PDB file of C-alpha atoms in Angstrom:
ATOM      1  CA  UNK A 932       6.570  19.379   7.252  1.00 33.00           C
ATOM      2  CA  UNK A 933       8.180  17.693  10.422  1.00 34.00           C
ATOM      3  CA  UNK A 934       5.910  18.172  13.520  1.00 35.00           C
ATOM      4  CA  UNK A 935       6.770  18.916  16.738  1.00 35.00           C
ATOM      5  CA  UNK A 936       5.879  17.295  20.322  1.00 37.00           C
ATOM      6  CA  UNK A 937       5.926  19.530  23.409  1.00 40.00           C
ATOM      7  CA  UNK A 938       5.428  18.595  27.010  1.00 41.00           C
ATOM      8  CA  UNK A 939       2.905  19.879  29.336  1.00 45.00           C
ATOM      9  CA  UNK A 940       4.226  19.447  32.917  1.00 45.00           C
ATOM     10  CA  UNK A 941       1.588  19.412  35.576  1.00 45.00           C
ATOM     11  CA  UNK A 942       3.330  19.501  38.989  1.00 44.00           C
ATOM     12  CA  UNK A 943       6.256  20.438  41.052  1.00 39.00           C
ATOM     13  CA  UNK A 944       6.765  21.881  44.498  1.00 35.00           C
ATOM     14  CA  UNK A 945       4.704  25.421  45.701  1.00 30.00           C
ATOM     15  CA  UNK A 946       8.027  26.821  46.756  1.00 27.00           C
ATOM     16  CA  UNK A 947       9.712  26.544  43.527  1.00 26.00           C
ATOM     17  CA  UNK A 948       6.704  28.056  41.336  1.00 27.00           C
ATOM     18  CA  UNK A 949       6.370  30.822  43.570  1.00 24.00           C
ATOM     19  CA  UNK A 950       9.642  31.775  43.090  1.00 25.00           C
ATOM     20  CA  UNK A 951      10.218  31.661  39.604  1.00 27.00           C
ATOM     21  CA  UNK A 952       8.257  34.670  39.261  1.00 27.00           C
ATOM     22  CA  UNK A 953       5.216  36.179  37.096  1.00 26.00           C
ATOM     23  CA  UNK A 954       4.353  34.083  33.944  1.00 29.00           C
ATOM     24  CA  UNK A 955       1.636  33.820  30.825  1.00 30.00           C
ATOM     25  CA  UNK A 956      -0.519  30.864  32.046  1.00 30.00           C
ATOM     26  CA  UNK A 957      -3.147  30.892  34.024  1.00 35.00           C
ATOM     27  CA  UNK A 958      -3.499  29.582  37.603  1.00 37.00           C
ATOM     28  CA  UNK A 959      -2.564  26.961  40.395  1.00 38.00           C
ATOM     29  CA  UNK A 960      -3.655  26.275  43.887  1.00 39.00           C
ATOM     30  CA  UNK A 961      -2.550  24.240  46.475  1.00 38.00           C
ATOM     31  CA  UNK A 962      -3.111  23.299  50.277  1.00 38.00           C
ATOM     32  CA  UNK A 963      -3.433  26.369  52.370  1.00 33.00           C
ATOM     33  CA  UNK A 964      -4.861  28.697  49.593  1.00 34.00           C
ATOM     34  CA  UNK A 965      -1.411  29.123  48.344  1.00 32.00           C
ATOM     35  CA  UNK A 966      -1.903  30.711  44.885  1.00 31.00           C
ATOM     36  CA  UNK A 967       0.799  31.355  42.307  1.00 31.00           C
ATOM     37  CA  UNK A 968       1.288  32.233  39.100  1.00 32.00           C
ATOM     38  CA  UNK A 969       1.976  29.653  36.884  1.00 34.00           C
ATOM     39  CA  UNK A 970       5.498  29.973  34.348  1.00 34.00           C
ATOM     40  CA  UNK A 971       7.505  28.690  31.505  1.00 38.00           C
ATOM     41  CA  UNK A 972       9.226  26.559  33.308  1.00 35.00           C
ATOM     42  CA  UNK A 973      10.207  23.138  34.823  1.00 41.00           C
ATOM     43  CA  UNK A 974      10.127  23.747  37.880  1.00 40.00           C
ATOM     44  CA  UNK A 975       6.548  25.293  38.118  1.00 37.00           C
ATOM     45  CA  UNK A 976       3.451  23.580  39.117  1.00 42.00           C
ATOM     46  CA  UNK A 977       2.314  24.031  35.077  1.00 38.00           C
ATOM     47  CA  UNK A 978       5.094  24.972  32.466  1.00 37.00           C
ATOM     48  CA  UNK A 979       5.835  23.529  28.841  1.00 35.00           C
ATOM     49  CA  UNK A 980       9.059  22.417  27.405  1.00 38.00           C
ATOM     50  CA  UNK A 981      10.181  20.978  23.971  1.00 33.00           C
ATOM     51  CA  UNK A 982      10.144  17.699  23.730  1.00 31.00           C
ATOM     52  CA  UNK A 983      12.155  15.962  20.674  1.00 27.00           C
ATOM     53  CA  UNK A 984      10.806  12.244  20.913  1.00 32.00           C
ATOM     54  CA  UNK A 985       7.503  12.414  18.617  1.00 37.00           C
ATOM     55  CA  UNK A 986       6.256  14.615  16.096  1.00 44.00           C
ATOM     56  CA  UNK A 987       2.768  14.423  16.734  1.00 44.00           C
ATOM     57  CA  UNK A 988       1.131  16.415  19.656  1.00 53.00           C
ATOM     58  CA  UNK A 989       1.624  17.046  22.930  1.00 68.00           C
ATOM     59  CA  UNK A 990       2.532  15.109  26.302  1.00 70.00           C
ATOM     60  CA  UNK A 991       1.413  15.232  29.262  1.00 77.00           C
ATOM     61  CA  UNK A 992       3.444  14.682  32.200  1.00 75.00           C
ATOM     62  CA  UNK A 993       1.863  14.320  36.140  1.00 77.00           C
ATOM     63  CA  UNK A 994       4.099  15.707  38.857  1.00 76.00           C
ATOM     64  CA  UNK A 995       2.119  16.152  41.327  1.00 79.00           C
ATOM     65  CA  UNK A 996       2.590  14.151  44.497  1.00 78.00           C
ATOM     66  CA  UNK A 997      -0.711  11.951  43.600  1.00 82.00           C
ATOM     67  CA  UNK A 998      -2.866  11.168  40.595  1.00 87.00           C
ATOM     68  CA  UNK A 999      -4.772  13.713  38.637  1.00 85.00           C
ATOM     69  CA  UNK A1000      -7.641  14.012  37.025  1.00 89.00           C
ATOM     70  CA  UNK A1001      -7.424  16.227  34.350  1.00 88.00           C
ATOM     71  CA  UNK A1002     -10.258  18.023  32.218  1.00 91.00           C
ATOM     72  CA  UNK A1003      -9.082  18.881  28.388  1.00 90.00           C
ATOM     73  CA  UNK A1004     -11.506  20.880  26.575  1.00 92.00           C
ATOM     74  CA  UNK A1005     -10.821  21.745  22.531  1.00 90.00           C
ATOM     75  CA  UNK A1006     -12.570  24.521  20.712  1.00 90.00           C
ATOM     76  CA  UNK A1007     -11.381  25.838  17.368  1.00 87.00           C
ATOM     77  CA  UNK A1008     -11.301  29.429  18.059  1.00 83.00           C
ATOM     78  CA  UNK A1009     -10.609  30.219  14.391  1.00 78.00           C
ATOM     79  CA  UNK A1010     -12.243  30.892  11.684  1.00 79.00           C
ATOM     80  CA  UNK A1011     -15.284  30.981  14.336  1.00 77.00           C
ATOM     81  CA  UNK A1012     -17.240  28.576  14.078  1.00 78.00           C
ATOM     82  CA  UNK A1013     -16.282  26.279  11.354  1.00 82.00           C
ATOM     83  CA  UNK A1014     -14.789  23.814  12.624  1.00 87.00           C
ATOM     84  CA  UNK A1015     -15.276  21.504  15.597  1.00 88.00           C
ATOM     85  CA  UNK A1016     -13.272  19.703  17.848  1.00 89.00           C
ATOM     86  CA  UNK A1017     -13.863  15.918  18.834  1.00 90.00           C
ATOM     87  CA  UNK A1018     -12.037  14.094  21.732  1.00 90.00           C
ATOM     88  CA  UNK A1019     -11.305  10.811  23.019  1.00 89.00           C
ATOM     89  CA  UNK A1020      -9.077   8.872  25.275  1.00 88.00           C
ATOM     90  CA  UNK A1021      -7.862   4.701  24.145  1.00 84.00           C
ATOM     91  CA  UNK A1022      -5.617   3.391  26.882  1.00 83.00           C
ATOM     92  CA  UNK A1023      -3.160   0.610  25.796  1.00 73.00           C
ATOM     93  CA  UNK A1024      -0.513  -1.801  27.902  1.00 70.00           C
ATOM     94  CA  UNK A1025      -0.317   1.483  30.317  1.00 72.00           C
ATOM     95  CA  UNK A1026      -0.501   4.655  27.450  1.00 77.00           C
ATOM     96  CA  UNK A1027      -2.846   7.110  27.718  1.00 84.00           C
ATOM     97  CA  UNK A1028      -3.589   8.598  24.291  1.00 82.00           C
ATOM     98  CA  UNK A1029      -5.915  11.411  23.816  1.00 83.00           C
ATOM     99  CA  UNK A1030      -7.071  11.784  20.133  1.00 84.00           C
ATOM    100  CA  UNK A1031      -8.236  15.491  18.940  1.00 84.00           C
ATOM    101  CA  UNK A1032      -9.420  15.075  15.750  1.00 85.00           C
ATOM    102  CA  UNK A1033     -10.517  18.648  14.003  1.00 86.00           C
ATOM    103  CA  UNK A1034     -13.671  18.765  11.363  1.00 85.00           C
ATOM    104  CA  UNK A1035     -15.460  20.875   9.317  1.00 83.00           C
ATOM    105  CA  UNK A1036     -19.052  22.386  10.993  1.00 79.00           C
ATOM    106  CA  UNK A1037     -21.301  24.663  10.762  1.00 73.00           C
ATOM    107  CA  UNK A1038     -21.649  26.571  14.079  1.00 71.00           C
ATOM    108  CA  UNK A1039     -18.477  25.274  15.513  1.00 74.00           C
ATOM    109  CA  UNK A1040     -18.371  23.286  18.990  1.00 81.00           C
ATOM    110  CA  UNK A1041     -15.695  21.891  21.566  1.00 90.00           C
ATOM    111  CA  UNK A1042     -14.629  18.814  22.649  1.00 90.00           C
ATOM    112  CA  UNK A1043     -14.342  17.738  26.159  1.00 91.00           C
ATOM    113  CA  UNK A1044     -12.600  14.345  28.016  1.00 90.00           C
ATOM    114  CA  UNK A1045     -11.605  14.064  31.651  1.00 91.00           C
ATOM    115  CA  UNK A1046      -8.562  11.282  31.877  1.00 89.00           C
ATOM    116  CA  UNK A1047      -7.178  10.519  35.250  1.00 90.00           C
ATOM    117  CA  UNK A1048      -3.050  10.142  35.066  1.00 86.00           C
ATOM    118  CA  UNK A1049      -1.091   8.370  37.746  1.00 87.00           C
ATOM    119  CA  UNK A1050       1.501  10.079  39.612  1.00 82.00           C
ATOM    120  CA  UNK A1051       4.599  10.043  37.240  1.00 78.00           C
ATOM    121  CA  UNK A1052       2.611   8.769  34.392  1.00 81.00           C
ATOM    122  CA  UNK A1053       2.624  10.584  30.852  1.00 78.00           C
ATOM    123  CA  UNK A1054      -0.699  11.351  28.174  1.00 78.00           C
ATOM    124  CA  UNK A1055      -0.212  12.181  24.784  1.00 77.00           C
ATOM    125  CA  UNK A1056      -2.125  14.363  22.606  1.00 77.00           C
ATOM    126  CA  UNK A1057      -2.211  13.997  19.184  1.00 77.00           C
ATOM    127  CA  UNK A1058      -4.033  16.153  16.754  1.00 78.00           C
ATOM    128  CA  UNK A1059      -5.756  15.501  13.743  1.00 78.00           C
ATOM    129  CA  UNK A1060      -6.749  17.454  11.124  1.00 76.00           C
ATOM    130  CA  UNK A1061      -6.576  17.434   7.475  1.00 71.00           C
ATOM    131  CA  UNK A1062      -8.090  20.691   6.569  1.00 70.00           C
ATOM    132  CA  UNK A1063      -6.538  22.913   3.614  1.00 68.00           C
ATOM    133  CA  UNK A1064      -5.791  25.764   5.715  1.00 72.00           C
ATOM    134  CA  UNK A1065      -4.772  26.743   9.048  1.00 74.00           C
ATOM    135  CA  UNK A1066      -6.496  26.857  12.178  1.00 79.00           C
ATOM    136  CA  UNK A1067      -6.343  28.050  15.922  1.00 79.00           C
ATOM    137  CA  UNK A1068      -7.158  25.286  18.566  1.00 80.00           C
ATOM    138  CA  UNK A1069      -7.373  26.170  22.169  1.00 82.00           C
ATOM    139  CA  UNK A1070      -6.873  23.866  24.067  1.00 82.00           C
ATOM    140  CA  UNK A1071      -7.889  23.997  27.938  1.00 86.00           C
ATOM    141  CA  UNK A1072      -7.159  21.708  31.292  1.00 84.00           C
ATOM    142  CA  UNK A1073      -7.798  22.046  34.406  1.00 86.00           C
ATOM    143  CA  UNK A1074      -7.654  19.345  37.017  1.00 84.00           C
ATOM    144  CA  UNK A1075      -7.535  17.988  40.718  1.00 86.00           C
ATOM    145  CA  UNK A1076      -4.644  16.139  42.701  1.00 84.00           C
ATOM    146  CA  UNK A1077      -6.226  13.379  44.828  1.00 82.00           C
ATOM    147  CA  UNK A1078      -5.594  13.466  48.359  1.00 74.00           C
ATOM    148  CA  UNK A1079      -3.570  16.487  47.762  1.00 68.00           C
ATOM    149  CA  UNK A1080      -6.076  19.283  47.675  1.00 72.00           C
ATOM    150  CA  UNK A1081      -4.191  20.802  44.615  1.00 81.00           C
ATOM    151  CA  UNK A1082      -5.538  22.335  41.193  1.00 81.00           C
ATOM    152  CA  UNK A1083      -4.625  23.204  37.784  1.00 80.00           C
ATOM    153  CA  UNK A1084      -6.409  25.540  35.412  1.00 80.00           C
ATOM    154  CA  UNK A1085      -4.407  26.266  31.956  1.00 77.00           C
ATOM    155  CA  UNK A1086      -5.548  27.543  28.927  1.00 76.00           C
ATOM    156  CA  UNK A1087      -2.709  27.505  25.770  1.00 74.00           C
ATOM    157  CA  UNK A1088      -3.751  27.832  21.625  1.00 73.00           C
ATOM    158  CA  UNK A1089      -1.997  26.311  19.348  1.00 73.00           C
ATOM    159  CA  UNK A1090      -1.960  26.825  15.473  1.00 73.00           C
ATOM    160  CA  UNK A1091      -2.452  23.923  13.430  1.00 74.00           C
ATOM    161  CA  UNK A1092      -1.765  24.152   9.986  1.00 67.00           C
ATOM    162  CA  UNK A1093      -3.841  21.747   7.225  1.00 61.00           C
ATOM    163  CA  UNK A1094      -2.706  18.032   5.460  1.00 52.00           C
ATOM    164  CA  UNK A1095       0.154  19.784   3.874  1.00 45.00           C
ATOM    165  CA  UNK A1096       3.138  17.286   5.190  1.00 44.00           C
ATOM    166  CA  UNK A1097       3.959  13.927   3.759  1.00 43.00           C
ATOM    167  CA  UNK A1098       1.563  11.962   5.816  1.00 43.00           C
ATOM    168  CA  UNK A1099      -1.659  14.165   5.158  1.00 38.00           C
ATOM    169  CA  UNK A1100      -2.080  14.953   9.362  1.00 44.00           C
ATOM    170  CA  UNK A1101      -1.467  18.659  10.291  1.00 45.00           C
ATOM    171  CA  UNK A1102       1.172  20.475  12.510  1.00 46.00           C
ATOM    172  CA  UNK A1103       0.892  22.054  15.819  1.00 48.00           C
ATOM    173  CA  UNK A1104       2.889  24.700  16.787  1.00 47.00           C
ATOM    174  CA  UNK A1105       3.671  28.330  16.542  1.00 42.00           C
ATOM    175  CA  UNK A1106       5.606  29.213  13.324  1.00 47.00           C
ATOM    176  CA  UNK A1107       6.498  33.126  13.582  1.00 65.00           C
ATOM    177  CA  UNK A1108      10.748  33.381  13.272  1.00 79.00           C
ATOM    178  CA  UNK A1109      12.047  35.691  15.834  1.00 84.00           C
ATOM    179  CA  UNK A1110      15.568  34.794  15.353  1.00 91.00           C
ATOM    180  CA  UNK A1111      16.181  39.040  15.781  1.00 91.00           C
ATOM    181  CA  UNK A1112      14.816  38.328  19.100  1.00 90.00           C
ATOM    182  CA  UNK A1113      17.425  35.868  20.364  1.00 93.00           C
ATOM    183  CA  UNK A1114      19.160  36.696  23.353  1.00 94.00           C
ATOM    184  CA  UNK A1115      21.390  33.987  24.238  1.00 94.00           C
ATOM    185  CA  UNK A1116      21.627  30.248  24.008  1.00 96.00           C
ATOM    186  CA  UNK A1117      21.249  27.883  27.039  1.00 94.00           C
ATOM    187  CA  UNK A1118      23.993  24.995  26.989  1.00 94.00           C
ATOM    188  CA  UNK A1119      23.409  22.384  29.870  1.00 91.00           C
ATOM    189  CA  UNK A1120      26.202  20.798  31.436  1.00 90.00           C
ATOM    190  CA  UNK A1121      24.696  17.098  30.766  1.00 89.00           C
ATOM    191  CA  UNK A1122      25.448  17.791  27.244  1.00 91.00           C
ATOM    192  CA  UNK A1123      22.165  16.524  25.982  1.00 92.00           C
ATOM    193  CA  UNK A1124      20.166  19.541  25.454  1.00 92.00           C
ATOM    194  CA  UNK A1125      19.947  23.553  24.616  1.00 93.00           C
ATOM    195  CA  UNK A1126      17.515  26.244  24.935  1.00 91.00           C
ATOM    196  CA  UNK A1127      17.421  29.277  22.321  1.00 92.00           C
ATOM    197  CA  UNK A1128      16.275  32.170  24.235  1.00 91.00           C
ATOM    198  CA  UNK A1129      14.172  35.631  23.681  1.00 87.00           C
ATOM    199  CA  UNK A1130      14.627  36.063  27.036  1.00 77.00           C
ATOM    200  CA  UNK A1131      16.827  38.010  29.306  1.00 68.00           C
ATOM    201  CA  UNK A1132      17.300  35.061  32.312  1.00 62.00           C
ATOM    202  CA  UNK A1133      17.942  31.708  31.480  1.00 55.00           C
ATOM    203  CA  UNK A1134      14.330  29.962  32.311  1.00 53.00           C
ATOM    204  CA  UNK A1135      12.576  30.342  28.897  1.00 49.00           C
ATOM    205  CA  UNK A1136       9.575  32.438  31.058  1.00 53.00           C
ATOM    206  CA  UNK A1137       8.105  35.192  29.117  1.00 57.00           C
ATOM    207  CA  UNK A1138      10.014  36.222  26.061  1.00 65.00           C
ATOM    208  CA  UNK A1139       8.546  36.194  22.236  1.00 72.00           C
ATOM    209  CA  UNK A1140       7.461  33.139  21.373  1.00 71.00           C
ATOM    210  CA  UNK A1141       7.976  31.594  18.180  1.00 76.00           C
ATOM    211  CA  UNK A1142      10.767  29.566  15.744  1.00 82.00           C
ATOM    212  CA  UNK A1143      13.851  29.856  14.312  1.00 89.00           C
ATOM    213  CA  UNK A1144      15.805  28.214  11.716  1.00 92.00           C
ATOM    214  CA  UNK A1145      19.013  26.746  12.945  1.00 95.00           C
ATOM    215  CA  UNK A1146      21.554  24.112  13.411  1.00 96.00           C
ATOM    216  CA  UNK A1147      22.837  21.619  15.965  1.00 97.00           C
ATOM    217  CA  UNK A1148      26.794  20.602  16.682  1.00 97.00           C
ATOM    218  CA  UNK A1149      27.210  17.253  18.536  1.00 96.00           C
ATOM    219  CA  UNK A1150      30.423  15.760  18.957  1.00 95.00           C
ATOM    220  CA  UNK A1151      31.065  12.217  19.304  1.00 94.00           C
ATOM    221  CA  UNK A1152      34.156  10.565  19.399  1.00 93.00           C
ATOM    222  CA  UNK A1153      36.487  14.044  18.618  1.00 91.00           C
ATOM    223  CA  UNK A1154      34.058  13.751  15.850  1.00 95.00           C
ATOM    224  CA  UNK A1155      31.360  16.735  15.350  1.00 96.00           C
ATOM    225  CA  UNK A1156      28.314  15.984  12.887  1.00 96.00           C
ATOM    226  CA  UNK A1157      25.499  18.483  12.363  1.00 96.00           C
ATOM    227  CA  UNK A1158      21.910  18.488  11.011  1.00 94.00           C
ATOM    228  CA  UNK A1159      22.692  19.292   7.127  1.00 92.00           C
ATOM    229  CA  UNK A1160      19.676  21.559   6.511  1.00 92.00           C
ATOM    230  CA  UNK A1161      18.743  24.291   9.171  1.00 93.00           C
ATOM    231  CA  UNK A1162      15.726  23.048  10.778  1.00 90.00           C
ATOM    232  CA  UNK A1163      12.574  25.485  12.261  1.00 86.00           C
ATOM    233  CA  UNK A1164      12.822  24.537  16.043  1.00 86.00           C
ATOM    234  CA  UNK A1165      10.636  26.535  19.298  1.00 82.00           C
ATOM    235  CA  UNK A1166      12.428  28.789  20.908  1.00 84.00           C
ATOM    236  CA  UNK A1167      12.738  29.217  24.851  1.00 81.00           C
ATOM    237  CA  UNK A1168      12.254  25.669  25.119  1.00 80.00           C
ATOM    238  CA  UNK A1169      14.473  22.242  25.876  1.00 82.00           C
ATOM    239  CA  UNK A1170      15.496  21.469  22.109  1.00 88.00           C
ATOM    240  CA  UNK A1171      17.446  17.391  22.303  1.00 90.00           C
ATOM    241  CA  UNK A1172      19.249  16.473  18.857  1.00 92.00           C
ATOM    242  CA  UNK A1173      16.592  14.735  17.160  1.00 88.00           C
ATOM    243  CA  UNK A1174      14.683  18.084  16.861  1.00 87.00           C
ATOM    244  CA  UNK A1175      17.357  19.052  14.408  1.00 92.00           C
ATOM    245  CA  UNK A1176      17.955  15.240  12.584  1.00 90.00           C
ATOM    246  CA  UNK A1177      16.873  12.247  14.216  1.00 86.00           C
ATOM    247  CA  UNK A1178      20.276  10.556  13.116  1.00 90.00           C
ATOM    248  CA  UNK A1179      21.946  13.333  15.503  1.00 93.00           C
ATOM    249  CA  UNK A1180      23.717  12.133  18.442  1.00 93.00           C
ATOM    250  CA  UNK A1181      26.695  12.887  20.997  1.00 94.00           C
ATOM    251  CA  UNK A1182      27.039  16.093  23.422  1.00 95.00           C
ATOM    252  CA  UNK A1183      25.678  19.196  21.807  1.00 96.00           C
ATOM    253  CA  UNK A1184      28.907  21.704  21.288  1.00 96.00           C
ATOM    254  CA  UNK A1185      27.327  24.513  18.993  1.00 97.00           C
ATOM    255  CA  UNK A1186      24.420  25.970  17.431  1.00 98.00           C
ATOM    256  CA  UNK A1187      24.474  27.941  13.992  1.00 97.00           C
ATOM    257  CA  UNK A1188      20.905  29.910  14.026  1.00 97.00           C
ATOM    258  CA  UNK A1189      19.965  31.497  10.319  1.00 93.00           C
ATOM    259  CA  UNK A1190      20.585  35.155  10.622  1.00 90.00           C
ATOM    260  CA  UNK A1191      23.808  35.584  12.627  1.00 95.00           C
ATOM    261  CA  UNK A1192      27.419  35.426  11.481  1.00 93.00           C
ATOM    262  CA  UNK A1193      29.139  32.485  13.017  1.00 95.00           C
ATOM    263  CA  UNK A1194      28.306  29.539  15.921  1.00 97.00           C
ATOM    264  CA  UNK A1195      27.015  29.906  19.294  1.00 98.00           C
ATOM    265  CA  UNK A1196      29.845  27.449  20.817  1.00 97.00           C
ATOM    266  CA  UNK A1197      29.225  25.591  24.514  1.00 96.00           C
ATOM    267  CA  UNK A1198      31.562  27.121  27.448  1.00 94.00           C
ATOM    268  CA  UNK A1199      34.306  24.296  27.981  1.00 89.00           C
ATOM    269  CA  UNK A1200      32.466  23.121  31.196  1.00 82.00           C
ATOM    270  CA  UNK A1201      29.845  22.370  28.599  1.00 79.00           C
ATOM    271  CA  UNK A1202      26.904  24.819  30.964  1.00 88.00           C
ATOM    272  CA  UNK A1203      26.330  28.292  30.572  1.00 91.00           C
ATOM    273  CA  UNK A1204      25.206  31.087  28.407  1.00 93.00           C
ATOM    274  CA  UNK A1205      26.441  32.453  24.723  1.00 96.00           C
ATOM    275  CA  UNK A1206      25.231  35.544  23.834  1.00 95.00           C
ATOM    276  CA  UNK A1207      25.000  37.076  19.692  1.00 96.00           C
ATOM    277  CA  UNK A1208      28.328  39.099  20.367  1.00 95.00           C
ATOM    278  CA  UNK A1209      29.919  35.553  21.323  1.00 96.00           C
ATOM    279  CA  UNK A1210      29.546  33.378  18.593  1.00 97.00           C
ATOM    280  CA  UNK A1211      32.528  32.047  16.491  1.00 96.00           C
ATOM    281  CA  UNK A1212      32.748  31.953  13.019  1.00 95.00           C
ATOM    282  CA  UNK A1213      35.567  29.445  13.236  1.00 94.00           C
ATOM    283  CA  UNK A1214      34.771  27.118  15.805  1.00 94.00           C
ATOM    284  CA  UNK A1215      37.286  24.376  17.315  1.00 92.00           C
ATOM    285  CA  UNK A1216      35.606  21.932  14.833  1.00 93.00           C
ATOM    286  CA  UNK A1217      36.674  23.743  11.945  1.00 82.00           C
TER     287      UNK A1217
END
């Protein structure tokens, strides 16, 4: 089973969040009482994104104007109270790793380990667990901004499914397909990434959550190559090539998801949105 790495983005400006609109996270506050809620998106003070890089947790990005100190709290919130959650930070040559290893216990319990990140700076979260079965971690952070008089509060579960990949270690991540959900398909004019959407704007806020099985189209050269198996990637989130096939590479022209009849095929600017009744079944590649 591949695993997938996801990016927790802490930061951004008040002005931007509040206009985004209403999301599913919790809360941020900043000078002046401002209050907003907090949405999928990267722009907001607290949003998450796919990240393609890793395979092995999450990442934590600070984007704040000044260093945070962040609280992460794991509890296994099922099966109740078998399992407990253990956590710990290492810091090497400038990384911040923060280990949550999951075991076996009677009575359950939660883990708990306040890291301070640098303005800019990244954490990553890895996740342990070797268990036979599935289970639901929640994981929770809340923070402060120094200087700043900001704060963070976020609470987001993950599932995290037992040793059952090559390497023993578990994966994180959501795994219900809603490809009958899909609503359109995010190209970015850079070329470099794409967003499969459940939702009816273009931010990835809101929508049903979930995978899909599908297939990337970069072109290098006059030369398109894609993944040659469809790969289960997050929807309403930054997908880069090497979430499809690590060997992918070039500007992303197409993607082929499962359960629809032909390609969803980039606008010639290379930005913009495809929607189900625009795909091609015999795109300029073939």
């Amino acid at each position: 089973m591949k695993r997938r790495q996801l990016v927790l983005l802490l930061g951004g400006g008040s002005a931007a969040a509040a206009s985004a609109g209403t999301g599913a996270f919790s809360s941020v506050s900043a000078d002046r009482e401002v209050s907003v809620n907090v949405v999928e998106d990267e722009k907001a003070y607290l949003g998450i994104e796919g990240h393609p890089d890793d395979e092995g947790g999450l990442q934590i990005k600070n984007q704040f104007a000044g260093a945070l100190s962040l609280d992460l709290t794991a509890t296994v919130v099922g099966p109740d109270g078998e399992y407990e959650a253990e956590v710990e930070t290492e810091r090497d040559d400038g990384e911040i790793e923060i280990e949550v290893e999951i075991e076996s216990d009677d009575g359950g319990g939660s883990g708990f380990e306040r890291v301070d990140i640098g303005l800019g700076q990244r954490a990553v979260v890895n996740v342990d667990f070797e268990g036979s079965e599935s289970v639901d971690l929640e994981l929770s952070f809340s923070g402060t901004v120094a200087d700043g008089g900001a704060t963070v509060d976020k609470t987001r579960k993950y599932t995290v499914s037992g040793g059952d990949d090559e390497d023993g270690e578990g994966a994180v991540g959501g795994s219900s397909e809603v490809a009958s959900d899909v609503t359109m398909v995010k190209f970015f004019g850079s070329g470099d990434k794409v967003r499969i959407l459940t939702t009816e704007n273009s931010g990835g806020g809101g929508g049903t959550t979930g995978v899909v099985d599908a297939k990337l189209y970069c072109e290098v050269n006059d030369s398109v190559t894609s993944n040659d198996e469809f790969e289960s990637v997050h929807v309403n989130t930054d997908l880069y090539p090497d979430a499809f096939d690590e060997s992918l590479t070039g500007d992303i022209v197409g993607v082929e998801i499962a359960e629809f009849d032909g390609v969803f095929v980039a606008p010639e600017n290379g930005g913009g949105r495809v929607e189900p009744s625009e795909t091609e079944t015999e795109p300029f590649w073939n």
